[in-house]
Amino acid sequence: MAVLSRPAAAPPSNAQLLALLDGQDQPLLVIDARARLSLANRAAQQLLGCEAGQGAEQALAALDEAERQRVLEAGARRDGELLHLRLAEGG
C-alpha cells in the first residue's frame, strides 16, 4: 500500500504523485494523445527500457505486436482504460 501525506487544502504536486507511482512494483505507463509516453514509473523503465518522452511504438517494443496495437488503440480513444499486457517472447 502507498500513502501520500499532504495538507487537506493543497492538491498533490507532480513530484509527490511521481514519487507515489515510482514506489509501485507494478509497471505503470501513461501515454498521451500524441502517442508519446508522458510517464513511466521505475518498474516500467526497468522492465521495458523506456522513458518519458519516447514515442509509444518505441517505448512498447518489448510487447508483442497484438498487445502493442491494443495499447495504441486504447490511447487513441483516450478513455482512461486500464490495460493488462503480455510481454513478447524473450522480453
Tab-separated table of N, CA and C in Angstrom, residues 6 9 11 15-16 26 28 31 33 38 49 52 56-57 63 65-66 70-72 74 80-81 85 90:
chain	number	residue	atom	x	y	z
A	6	ARG	N	-0.373	14.814	2.698
A	6	ARG	CA	-0.383	16.204	2.228
A	6	ARG	C	-1.408	16.994	3.013
A	9	ALA	N	-5.934	21.078	2.107
A	9	ALA	CA	-6.312	22.118	1.155
A	9	ALA	C	-5.459	22.126	-0.110
A	11	PRO	N	-3.621	20.441	-3.370
A	11	PRO	CA	-3.576	19.246	-4.215
A	11	PRO	C	-2.157	18.688	-4.237
A	15	ALA	N	5.564	16.172	-8.323
A	15	ALA	CA	6.673	15.438	-7.706
A	15	ALA	C	6.150	14.402	-6.708
A	16	GLN	N	5.125	14.774	-5.933
A	16	GLN	CA	4.555	13.833	-4.965
A	16	GLN	C	3.882	12.665	-5.689
A	26	GLN	N	4.354	-2.527	-9.684
A	26	GLN	CA	3.692	-2.744	-10.977
A	26	GLN	C	4.174	-1.686	-11.977
A	28	LEU	N	3.920	1.061	-14.574
A	28	LEU	CA	2.838	1.979	-14.924
A	28	LEU	C	3.299	2.926	-16.023
A	31	ILE	N	0.290	7.191	-21.595
A	31	ILE	CA	0.531	7.571	-22.988
A	31	ILE	C	-0.421	8.708	-23.323
A	33	ALA	N	-2.131	11.905	-25.836
A	33	ALA	CA	-2.895	11.934	-27.078
A	33	ALA	C	-2.005	11.975	-28.322
A	38	SER	N	4.145	9.915	-21.547
A	38	SER	CA	4.269	11.098	-20.695
A	38	SER	C	4.725	10.721	-19.293
A	49	GLY	N	12.684	-0.781	-20.520
A	49	GLY	CA	13.787	0.041	-21.009
A	49	GLY	C	13.297	1.327	-21.648
A	52	ALA	N	10.082	8.544	-20.217
A	52	ALA	CA	9.127	9.576	-20.608
A	52	ALA	C	9.665	10.366	-21.793
A	56	ALA	N	5.309	6.042	-28.288
A	56	ALA	CA	4.736	4.822	-27.730
A	56	ALA	C	5.241	3.566	-28.454
A	57	GLU	N	5.373	3.628	-29.765
A	57	GLU	CA	5.871	2.462	-30.519
A	57	GLU	C	7.229	2.020	-29.988
A	63	LEU	N	6.630	-5.405	-26.082
A	63	LEU	CA	5.327	-6.070	-26.142
A	63	LEU	C	5.169	-6.778	-27.484
A	65	GLU	N	3.189	-7.771	-30.915
A	65	GLU	CA	2.524	-6.848	-31.836
A	65	GLU	C	1.052	-6.616	-31.484
A	66	ALA	N	0.330	-7.676	-31.133
A	66	ALA	CA	-1.093	-7.532	-30.805
A	66	ALA	C	-1.285	-6.660	-29.563
A	70	ARG	N	-3.050	-2.937	-29.279
A	70	ARG	CA	-4.146	-2.721	-28.335
A	70	ARG	C	-3.891	-1.464	-27.488
A	71	VAL	N	-2.648	-1.274	-27.062
A	71	VAL	CA	-2.300	-0.088	-26.270
A	71	VAL	C	-2.453	1.179	-27.111
A	72	LEU	N	-1.963	1.153	-28.331
A	72	LEU	CA	-2.042	2.333	-29.185
A	72	LEU	C	-3.493	2.689	-29.502
A	74	ALA	N	-6.113	1.975	-27.578
A	74	ALA	CA	-6.695	2.495	-26.337
A	74	ALA	C	-6.262	3.937	-26.116
A	80	GLY	N	-9.102	6.366	-20.737
A	80	GLY	CA	-8.533	6.039	-19.439
A	80	GLY	C	-8.602	4.571	-19.085
A	81	GLU	N	-8.845	3.725	-20.078
A	81	GLU	CA	-8.934	2.283	-19.834
A	81	GLU	C	-7.625	1.757	-19.261
A	85	LEU	N	-1.071	-6.168	-19.851
A	85	LEU	CA	-0.363	-6.533	-21.065
A	85	LEU	C	0.539	-7.744	-20.900
A	90	GLY	N	10.680	-13.827	-24.910
A	90	GLY	CA	12.051	-13.391	-24.665
A	90	GLY	C	12.140	-12.007	-24.057
